[in-house]
Short mmCIF file of C-alpha atoms in Angstrom, two decimals:
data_model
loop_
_atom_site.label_atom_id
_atom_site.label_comp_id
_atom_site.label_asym_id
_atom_site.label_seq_id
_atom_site.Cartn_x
_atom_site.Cartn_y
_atom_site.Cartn_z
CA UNK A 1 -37.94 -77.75 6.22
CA UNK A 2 -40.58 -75.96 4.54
CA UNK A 3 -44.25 -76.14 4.27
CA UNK A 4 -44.41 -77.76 0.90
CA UNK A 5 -41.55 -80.51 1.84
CA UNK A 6 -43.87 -81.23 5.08
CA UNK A 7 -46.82 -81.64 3.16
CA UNK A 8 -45.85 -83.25 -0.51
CA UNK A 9 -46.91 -86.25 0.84
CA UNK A 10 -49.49 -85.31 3.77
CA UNK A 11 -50.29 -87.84 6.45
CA UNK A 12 -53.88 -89.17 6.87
CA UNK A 13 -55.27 -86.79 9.90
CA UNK A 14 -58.99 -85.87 10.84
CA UNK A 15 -60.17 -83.24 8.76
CA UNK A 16 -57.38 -83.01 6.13
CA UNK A 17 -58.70 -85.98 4.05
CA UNK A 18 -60.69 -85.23 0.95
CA UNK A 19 -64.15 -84.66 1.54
CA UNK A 20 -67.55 -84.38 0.33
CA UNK A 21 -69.90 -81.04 0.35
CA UNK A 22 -73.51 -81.31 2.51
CA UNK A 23 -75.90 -82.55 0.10
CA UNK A 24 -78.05 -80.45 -2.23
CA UNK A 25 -81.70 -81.30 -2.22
CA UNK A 26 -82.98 -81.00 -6.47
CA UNK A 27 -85.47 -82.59 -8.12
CA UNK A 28 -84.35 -86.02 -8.42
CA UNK A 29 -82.74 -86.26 -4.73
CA UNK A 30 -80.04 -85.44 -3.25
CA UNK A 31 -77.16 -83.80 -4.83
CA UNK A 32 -73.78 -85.09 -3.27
CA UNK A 33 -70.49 -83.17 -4.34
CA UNK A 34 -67.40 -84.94 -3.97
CA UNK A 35 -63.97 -82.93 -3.71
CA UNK A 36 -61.45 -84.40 -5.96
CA UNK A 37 -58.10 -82.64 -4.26
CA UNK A 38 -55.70 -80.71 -6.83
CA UNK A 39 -57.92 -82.66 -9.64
CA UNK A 40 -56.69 -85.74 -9.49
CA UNK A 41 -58.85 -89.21 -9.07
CA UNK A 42 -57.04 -92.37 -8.99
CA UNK A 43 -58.63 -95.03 -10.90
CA UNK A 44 -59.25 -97.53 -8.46
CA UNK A 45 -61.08 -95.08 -6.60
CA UNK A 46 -62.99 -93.59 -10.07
CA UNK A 47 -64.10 -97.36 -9.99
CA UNK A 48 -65.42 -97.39 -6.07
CA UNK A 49 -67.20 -94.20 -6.74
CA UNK A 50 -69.02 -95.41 -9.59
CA UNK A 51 -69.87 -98.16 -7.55
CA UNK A 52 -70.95 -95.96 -5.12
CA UNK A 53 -72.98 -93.92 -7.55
CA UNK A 54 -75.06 -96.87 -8.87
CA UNK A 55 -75.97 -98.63 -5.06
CA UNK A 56 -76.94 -95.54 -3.24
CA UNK A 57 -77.83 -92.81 -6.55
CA UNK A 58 -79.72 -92.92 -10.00
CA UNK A 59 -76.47 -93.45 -11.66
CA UNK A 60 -75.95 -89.90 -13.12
CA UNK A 61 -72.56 -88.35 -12.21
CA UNK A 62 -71.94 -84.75 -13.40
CA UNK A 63 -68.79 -82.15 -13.68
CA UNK A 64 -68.58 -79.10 -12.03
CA UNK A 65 -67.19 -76.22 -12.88
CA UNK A 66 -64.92 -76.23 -9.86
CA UNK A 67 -63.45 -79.71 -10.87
CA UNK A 68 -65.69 -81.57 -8.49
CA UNK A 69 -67.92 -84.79 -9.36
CA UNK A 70 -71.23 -84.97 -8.32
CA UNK A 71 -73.52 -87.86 -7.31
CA UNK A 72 -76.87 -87.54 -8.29
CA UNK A 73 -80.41 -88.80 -7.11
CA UNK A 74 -79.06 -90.39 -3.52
CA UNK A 75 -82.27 -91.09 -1.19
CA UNK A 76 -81.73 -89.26 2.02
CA UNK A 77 -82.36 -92.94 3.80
CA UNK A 78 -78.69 -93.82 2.08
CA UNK A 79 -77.01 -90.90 2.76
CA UNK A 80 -75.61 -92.46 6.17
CA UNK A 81 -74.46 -95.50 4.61
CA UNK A 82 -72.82 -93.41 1.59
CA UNK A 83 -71.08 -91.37 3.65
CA UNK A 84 -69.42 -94.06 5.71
CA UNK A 85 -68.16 -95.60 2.41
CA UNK A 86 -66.53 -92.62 1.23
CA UNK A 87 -64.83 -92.13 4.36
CA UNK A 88 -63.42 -95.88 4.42
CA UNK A 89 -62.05 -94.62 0.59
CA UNK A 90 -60.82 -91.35 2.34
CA UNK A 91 -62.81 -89.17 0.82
CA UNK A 92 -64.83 -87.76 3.68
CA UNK A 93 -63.53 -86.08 6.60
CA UNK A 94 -65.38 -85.46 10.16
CA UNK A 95 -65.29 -81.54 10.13
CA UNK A 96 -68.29 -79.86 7.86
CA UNK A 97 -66.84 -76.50 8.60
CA UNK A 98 -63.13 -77.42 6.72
CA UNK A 99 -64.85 -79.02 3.75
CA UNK A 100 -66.52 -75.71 3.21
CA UNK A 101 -63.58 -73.96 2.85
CA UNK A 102 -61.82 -76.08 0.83
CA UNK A 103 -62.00 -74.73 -2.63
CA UNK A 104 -58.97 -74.95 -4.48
CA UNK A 105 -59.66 -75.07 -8.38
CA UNK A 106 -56.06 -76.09 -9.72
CA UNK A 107 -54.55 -76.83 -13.28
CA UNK A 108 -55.95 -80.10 -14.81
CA UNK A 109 -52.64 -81.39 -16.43
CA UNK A 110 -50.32 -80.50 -13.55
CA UNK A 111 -47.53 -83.07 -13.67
CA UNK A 112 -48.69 -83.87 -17.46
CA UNK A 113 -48.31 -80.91 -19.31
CA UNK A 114 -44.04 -80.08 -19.74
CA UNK A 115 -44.82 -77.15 -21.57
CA UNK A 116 -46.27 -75.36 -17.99
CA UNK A 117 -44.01 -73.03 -15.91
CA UNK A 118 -44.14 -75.50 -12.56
CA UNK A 119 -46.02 -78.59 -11.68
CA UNK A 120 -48.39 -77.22 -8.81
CA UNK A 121 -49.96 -80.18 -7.21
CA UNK A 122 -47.80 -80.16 -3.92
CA UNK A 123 -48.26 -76.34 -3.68
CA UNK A 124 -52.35 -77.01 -3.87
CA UNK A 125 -52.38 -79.94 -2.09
CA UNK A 126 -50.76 -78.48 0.81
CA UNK A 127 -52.86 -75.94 0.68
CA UNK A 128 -56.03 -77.58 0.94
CA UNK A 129 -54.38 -79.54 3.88
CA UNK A 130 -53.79 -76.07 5.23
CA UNK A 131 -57.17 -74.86 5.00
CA UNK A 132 -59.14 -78.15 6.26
CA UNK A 133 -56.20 -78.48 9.29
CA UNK A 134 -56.57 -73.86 10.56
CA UNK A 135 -59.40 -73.49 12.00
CA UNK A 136 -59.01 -70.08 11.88
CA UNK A 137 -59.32 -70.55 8.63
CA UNK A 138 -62.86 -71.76 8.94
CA UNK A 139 -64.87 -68.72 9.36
CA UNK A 140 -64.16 -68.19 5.37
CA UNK A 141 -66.98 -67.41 3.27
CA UNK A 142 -68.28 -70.71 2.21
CA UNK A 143 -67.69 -69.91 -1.92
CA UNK A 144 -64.55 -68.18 -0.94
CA UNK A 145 -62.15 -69.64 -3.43
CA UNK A 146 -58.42 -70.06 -4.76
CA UNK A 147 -56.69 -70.91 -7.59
CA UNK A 148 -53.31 -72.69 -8.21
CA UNK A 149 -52.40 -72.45 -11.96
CA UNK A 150 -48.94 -73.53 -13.45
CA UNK A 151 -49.68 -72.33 -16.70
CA UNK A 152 -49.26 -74.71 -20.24
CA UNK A 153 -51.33 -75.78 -22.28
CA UNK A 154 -54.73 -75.46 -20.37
CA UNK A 155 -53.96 -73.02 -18.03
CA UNK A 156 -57.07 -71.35 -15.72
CA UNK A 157 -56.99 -67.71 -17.03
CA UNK A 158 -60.38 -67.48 -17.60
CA UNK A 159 -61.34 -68.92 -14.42
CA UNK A 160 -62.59 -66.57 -11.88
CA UNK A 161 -61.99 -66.99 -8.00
CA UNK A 162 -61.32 -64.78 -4.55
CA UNK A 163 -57.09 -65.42 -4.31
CA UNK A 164 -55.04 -66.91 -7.42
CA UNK A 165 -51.57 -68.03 -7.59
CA UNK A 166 -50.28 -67.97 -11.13
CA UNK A 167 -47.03 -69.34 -11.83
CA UNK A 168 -44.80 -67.40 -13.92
CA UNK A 169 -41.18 -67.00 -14.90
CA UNK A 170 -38.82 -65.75 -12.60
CA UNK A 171 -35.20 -64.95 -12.46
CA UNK A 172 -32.40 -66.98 -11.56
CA UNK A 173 -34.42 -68.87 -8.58
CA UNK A 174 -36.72 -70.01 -10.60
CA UNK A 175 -40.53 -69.40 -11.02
CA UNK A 176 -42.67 -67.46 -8.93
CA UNK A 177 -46.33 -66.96 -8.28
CA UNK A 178 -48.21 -64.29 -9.38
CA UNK A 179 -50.74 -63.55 -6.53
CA UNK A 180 -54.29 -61.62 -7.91
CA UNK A 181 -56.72 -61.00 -5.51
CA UNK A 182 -60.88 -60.90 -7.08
CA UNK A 183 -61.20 -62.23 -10.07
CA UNK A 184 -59.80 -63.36 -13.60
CA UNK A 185 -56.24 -63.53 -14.43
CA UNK A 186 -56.70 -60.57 -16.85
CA UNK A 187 -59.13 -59.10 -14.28
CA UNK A 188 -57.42 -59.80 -10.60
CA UNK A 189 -55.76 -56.98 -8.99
CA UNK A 190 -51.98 -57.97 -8.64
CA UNK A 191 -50.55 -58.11 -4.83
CA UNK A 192 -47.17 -58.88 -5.40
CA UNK A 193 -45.66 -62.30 -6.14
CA UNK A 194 -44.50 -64.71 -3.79
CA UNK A 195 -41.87 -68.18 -3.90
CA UNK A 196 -43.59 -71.24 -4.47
CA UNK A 197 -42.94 -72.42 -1.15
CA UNK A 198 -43.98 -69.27 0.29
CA UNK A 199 -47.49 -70.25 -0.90
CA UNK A 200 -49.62 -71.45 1.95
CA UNK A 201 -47.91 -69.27 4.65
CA UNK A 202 -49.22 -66.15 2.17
CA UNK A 203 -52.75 -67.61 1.51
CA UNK A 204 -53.03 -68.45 5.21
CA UNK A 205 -52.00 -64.52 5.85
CA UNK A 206 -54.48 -63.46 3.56
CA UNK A 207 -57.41 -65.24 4.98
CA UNK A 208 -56.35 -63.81 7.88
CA UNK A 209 -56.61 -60.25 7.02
CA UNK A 210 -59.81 -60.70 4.66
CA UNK A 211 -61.35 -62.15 7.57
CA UNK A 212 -60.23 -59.06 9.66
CA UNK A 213 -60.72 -56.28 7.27
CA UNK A 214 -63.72 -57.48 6.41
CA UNK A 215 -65.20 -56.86 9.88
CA UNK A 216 -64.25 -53.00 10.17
CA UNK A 217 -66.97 -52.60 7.09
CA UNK A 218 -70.55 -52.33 7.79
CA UNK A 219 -71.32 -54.29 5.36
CA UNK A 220 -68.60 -57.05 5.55
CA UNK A 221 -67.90 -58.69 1.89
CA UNK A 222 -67.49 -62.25 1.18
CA UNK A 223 -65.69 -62.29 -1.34
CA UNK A 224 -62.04 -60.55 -1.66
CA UNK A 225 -63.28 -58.40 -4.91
CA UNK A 226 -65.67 -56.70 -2.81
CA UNK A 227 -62.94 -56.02 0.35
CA UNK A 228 -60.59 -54.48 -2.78
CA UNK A 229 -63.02 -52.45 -3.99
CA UNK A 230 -63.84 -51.02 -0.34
CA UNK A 231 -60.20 -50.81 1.10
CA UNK A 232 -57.77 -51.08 -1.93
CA UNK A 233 -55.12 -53.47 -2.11
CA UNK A 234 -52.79 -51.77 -0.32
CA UNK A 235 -54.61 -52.44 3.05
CA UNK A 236 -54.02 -56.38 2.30
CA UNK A 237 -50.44 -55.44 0.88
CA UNK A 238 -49.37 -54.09 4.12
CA UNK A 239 -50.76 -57.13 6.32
CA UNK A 240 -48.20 -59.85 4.12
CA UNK A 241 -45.57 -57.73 2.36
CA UNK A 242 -43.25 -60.25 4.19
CA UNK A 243 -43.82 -63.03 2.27
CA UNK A 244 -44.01 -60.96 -0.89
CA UNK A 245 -41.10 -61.60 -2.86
CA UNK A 246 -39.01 -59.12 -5.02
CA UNK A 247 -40.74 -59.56 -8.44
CA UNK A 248 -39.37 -60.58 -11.15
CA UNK A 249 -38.31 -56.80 -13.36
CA UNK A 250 -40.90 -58.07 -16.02
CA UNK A 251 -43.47 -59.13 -13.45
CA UNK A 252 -43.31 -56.15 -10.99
CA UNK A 253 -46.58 -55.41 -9.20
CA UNK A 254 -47.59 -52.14 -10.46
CA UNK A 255 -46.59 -52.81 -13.66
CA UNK A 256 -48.10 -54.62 -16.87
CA UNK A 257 -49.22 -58.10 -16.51
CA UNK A 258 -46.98 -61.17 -18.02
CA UNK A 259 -47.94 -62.24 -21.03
CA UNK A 260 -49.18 -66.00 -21.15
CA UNK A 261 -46.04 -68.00 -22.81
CA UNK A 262 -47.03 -68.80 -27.17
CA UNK A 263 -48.82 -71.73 -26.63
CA UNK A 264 -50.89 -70.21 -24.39
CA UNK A 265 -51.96 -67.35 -26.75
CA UNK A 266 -52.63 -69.85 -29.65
CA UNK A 267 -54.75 -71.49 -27.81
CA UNK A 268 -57.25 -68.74 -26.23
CA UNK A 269 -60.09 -67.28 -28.40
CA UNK A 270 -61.23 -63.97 -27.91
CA UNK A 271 -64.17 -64.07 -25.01
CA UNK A 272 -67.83 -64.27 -26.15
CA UNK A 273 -69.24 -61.30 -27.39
CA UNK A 274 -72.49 -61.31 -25.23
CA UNK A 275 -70.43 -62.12 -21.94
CA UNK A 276 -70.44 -63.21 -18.81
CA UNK A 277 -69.86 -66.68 -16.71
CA UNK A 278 -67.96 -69.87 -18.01
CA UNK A 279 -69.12 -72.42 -20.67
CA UNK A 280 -68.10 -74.62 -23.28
CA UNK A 281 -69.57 -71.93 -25.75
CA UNK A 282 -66.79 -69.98 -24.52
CA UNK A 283 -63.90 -71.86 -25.91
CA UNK A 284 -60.52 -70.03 -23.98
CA UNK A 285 -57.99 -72.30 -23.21
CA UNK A 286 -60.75 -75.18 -22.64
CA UNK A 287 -61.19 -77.37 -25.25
CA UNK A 288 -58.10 -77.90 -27.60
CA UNK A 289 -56.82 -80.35 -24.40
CA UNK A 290 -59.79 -83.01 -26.02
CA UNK A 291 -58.68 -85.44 -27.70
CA UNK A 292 -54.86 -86.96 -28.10
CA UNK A 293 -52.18 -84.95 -26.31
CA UNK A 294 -49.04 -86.76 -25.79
CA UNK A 295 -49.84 -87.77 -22.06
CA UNK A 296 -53.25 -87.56 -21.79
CA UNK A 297 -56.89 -88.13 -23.71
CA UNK A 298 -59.37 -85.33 -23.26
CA UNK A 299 -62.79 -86.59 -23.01
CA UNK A 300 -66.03 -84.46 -22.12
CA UNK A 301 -69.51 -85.22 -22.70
CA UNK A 302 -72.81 -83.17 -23.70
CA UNK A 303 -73.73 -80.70 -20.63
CA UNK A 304 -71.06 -82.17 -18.04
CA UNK A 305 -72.84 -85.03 -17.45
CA UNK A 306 -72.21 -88.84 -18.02
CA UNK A 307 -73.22 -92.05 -15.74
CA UNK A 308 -71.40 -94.55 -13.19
CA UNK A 309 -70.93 -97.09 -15.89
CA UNK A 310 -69.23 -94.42 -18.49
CA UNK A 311 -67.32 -93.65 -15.24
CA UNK A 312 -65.87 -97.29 -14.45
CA UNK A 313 -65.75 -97.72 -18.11
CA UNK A 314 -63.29 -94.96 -18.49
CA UNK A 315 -61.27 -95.45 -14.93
CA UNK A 316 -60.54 -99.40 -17.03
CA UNK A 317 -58.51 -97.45 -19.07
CA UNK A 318 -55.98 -95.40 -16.89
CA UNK A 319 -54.04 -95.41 -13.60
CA UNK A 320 -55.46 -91.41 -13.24
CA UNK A 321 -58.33 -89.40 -14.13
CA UNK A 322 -57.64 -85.95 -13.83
CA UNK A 323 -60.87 -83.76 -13.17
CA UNK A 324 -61.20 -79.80 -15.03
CA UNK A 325 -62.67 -77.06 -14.32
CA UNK A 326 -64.20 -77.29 -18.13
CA UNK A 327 -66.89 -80.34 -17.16
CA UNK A 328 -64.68 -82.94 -18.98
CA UNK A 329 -62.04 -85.26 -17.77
CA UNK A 330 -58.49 -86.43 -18.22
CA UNK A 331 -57.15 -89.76 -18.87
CA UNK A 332 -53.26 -89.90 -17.86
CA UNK A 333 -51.09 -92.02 -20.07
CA UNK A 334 -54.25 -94.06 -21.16
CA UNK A 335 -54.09 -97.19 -23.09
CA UNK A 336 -53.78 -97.88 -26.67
CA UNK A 337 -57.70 -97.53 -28.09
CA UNK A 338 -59.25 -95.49 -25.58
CA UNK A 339 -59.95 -93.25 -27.41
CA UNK A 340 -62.17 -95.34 -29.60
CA UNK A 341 -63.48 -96.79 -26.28
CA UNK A 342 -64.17 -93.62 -24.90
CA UNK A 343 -65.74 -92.15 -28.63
CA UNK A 344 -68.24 -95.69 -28.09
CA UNK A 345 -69.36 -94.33 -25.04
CA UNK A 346 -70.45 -91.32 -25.63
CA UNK A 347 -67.44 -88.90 -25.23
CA UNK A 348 -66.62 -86.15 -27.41
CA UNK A 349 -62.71 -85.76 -28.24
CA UNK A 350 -63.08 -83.59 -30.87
CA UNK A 351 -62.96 -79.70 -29.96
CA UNK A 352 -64.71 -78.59 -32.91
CA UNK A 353 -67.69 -80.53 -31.99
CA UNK A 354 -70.60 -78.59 -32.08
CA UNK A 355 -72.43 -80.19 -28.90
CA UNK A 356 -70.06 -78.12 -27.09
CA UNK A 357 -71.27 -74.80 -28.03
CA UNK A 358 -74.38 -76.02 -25.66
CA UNK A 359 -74.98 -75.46 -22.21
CA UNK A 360 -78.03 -76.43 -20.11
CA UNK A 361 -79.30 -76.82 -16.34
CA UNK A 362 -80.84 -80.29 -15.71
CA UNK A 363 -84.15 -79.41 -16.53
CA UNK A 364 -87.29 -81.57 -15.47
CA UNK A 365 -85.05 -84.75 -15.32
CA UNK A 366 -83.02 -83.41 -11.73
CA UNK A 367 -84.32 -79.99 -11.06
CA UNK A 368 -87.49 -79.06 -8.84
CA UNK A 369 -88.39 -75.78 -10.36
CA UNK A 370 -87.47 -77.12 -13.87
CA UNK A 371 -90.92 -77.98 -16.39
CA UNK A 372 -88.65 -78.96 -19.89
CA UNK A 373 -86.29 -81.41 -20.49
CA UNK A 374 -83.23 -79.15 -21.28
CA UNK A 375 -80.58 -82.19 -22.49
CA UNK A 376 -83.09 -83.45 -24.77
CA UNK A 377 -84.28 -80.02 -26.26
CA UNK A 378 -80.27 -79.22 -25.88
CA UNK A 379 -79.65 -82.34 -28.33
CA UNK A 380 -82.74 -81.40 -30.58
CA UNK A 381 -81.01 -78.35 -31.36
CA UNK A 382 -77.49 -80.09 -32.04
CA UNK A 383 -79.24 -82.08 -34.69
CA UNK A 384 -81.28 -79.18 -36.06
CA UNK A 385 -79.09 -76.12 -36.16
CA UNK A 386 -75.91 -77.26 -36.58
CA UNK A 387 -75.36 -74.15 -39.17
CA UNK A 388 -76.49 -71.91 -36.17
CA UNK A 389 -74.17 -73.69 -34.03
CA UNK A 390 -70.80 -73.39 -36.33
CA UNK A 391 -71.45 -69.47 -36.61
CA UNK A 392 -72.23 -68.81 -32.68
CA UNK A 393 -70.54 -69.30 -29.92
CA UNK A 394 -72.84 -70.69 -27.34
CA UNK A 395 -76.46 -71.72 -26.98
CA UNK A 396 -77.75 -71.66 -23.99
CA UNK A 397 -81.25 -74.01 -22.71
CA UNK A 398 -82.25 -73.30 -18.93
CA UNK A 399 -84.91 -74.24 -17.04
CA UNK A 400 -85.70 -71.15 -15.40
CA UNK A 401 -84.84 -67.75 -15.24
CA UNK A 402 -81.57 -68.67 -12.67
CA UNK A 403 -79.57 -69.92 -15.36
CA UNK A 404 -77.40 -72.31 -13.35
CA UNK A 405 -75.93 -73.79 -16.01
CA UNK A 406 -74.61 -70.29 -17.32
CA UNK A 407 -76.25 -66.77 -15.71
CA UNK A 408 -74.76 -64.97 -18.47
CA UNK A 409 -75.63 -63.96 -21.81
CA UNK A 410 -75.58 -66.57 -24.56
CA UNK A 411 -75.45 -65.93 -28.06
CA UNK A 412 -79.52 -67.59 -28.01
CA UNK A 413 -81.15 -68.58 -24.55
CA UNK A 414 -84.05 -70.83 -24.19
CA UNK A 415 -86.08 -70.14 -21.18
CA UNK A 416 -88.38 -72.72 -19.95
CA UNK A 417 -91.27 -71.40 -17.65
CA UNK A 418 -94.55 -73.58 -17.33
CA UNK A 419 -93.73 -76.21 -19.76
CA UNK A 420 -92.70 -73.72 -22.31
CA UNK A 421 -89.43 -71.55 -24.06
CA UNK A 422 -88.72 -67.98 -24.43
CA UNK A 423 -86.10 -67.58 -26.79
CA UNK A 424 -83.57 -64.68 -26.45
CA UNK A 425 -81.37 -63.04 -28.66
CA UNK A 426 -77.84 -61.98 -27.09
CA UNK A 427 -79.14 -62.23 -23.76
CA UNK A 428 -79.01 -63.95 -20.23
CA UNK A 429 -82.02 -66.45 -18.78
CA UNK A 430 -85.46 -64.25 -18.54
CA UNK A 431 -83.51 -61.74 -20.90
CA UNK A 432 -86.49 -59.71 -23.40
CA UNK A 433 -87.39 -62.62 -26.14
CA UNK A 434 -87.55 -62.80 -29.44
CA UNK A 435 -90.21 -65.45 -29.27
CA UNK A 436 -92.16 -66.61 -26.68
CA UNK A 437 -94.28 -69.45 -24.83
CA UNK A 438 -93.21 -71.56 -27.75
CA UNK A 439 -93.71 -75.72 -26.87
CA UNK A 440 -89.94 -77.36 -26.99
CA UNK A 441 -90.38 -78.48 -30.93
CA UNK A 442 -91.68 -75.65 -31.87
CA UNK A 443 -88.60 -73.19 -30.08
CA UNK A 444 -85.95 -75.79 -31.61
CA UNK A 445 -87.60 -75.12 -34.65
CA UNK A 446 -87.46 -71.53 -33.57
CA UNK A 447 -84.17 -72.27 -33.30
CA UNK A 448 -82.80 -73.85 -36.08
CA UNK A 449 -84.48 -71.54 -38.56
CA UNK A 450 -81.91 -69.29 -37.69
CA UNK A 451 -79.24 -71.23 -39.11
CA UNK A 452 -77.71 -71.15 -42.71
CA UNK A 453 -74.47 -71.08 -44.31
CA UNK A 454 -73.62 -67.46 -44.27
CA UNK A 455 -75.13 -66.96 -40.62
CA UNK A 456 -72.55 -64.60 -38.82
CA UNK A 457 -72.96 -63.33 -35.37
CA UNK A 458 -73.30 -60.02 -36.28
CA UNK A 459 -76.14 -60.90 -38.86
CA UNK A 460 -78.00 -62.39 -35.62
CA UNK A 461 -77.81 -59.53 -33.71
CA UNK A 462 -79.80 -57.79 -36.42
CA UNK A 463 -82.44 -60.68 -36.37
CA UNK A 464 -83.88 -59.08 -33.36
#
């Protein structure tokens, strides 16, 4: 019996449970991040959560980019008590060290989507059981992450992480993964391929050796781009060649990389011209899943973030949310007029919206360093420069020069210091402005003037 059969429906053991991350301190309390396994949330416990949210937080839950929710404003007096909750809802296990390991970013509409090469949620849920059960495992790099992608219509190309499985095609057995090691799927270096139910053994291997080759460095890297770059991938090649598979002719190691399947390449827009990190602004294969698809409603909301009532509200209205990677969420097979109940609370379900060529950090509101209220300056601008905002591809407000919310370069950049905005022209946070120490009305209006009819990107390049 293999791995996968053992594990498609995992028992309950110590430390294989989901779990929750150690707790952030920010500016309006503690930050608790909840792992959502493979994505998916069941209702009933998208209810309990929100529950959750609103006894022991401020009410604010936000997205992450790694398809996590996070709790926001919890006093460090309830953590105890919030903690023991989650755990009687199985979403806390006993071992810190496993939870830190466990990052598995997989495809949103696994099991949803019948366009995608394979339905991956056994392959990363037995993974994730894998790497909260090894303790060998544990010595990973905190951040150290993998991907499980099965391709369709919102597949996780553009997402960036340490090991990636990519289904594609095969021959005659069926489909295969496509195993990258560093980076994008464009911008991984290609091991080999492997069976699907070759999938944890390999990734278990490949810790392994990281972890080992990593040590013979004097520097030792944490994250797998860093060991390629010193060692080449030959060096990790050698170590798990066994569970390597023949490749596909059309898919062999060395040679091109597969092309995504048609849908996939209608569906991508060409990467933003100032670079760098992931964001709404960025469109890829993100946001034409809003909206109506035949099994599922896309919903997101302004910056990621939305509260335990629009939570509950929107659990009422599925058996399954499904969690992305793009700071929006997915209701499975959702009742007739949720989307109009979802459009009355807030949610955006149109792709074309311009709110989501915004990004912002929380600002004042949940940030200790933070002196502006990014989502309210974020919104000013939504209202004021919506010509801006059809011609560019992202605007970004953060609250310092970290950029959280998106350390790349935007098409503008507001950075707050002190109470006031630097704006930036094709640049990253603390990037050389184009005005400065400008009050938030008067860089919106900053802002906005910009816009017009016939603004192009190119034309605001030249503004500088």
């Amino acid at each position: 019996m293999s791995a996968i059969t053992q594990l498609r429906n995992p028992p309950r053991r110590r430390g294989m449970c989901p779990g929750v991350l150690a707790p952030m301190e920010v500016g309006d309390g503690l930050l608790v991040r909840v792992r959502v396994p493979a994505g998916v949330l069941p209702a009933a416990s998208a209810t309990r959560i929100a529950a959750l949210g609103r006894r022991y937080g401020n009410g604010l839950v936000d997205l992450s980019h790694r398809g996590n929710l996070q709790l926001r404003g919890v006093a460090a007096a309830d953590m105890d008590a919030l903690i023991a909750e989650l755990r009687l809802l199985g979403y806390v296990s006993d071992d810190a060290e496993s939870e830190a390991v466990r990052n598995v970013l997989t495809s949103p509409t696994a099991g949803l989507d019948g366009t995608a090469v394979l339905d991956v949620r056994p392959y990363a849920l037995a993974l994730d059981a894998r790497l909260a059960a090894d303790r060998d495992l544990h010595r990973l790099p905190p951040k150290f992450g993998w991907l499980v992608d099965g391709g369709g219509q919102a597949p996780l190309f553009d997402s960036s992480t340490d090991v990636r499985f990519d289904a594609v095609a095969g021959a005659g057995d069926g489909p295969l993964f496509r195993v990258g090691l560093g980076g994008t799927f464009e911008g991984a270096v290609v091991l080999g391929h492997c069976r699907p139910d070759d999938l944890v053994e390999l990734a278990a291997a490949l810790a392994r050796a990281f972890l080992e080759l990593r040590q013979t460095l004097a520097e030792p890297p944490r994250r797998m781009a860093g060991l390629v770059k010193a060692l080449g991938v030959e060096a990790l090649r050698e170590r798990v060649e066994g569970l390597l598979s023949c490749p596909h002719p059309s898919h062999a190691a060395h040679g091109p990389l597969p092309s995504p399947a048609p849908q996939e390449r209608e569906i991508q827009s060409p990467p933003l011209r100032s670079g760098g990190g992931s964001g709404w602004g960025q469109t890829s294969p993100t946001r034409r899943f809003l909206g109506h698809q035949p099994t599922w409603l896309g919903v997101a909301f302004p910056f990621g973030r939305l509260d335990c009532d629009k939570l509950e509200a929107l659990a009422a209205l599925t058996h399954e949310i499904r969690i992305t990677p793009w700071r929006a969420l997915l209701l499975a097979a959702p009742q007739d007029g949720a989307a109009e109940t979802a459009t009355a609370l807030g949610g955006i379900l149109d792709h074309g919206d311009i709110r989501l060529k915004l990004t912002a950090c929380s600002g004042v509101t949940g940030c200790d360093v933070g002196t502006t209220d990014t989502h309210a300056d974020g919104l000013a601008i939504a209202e004021r420069a919506a010509g801006l905002l059809e011609a560019v591809r992202m605007v970004h407000v953060s609250g310092c020069a970290k950029g959280c919310a998106h350390p790349g370069a935007a098409d503008v950049t507001l950075t707050a210091r002190e109470g006031v905005y630097d704006v930036a022209l094709n640049a990253a946070p603390g990037g050389t402005p184009w005005r400065s120490g400008l009050s938030p009305d008067a860089a919106v209006a900053a802002v906005a003037s910009l816009s017009g009819a016939d603004l192009s990107v190119e034309e605001l390049s030249r503004v500088r």
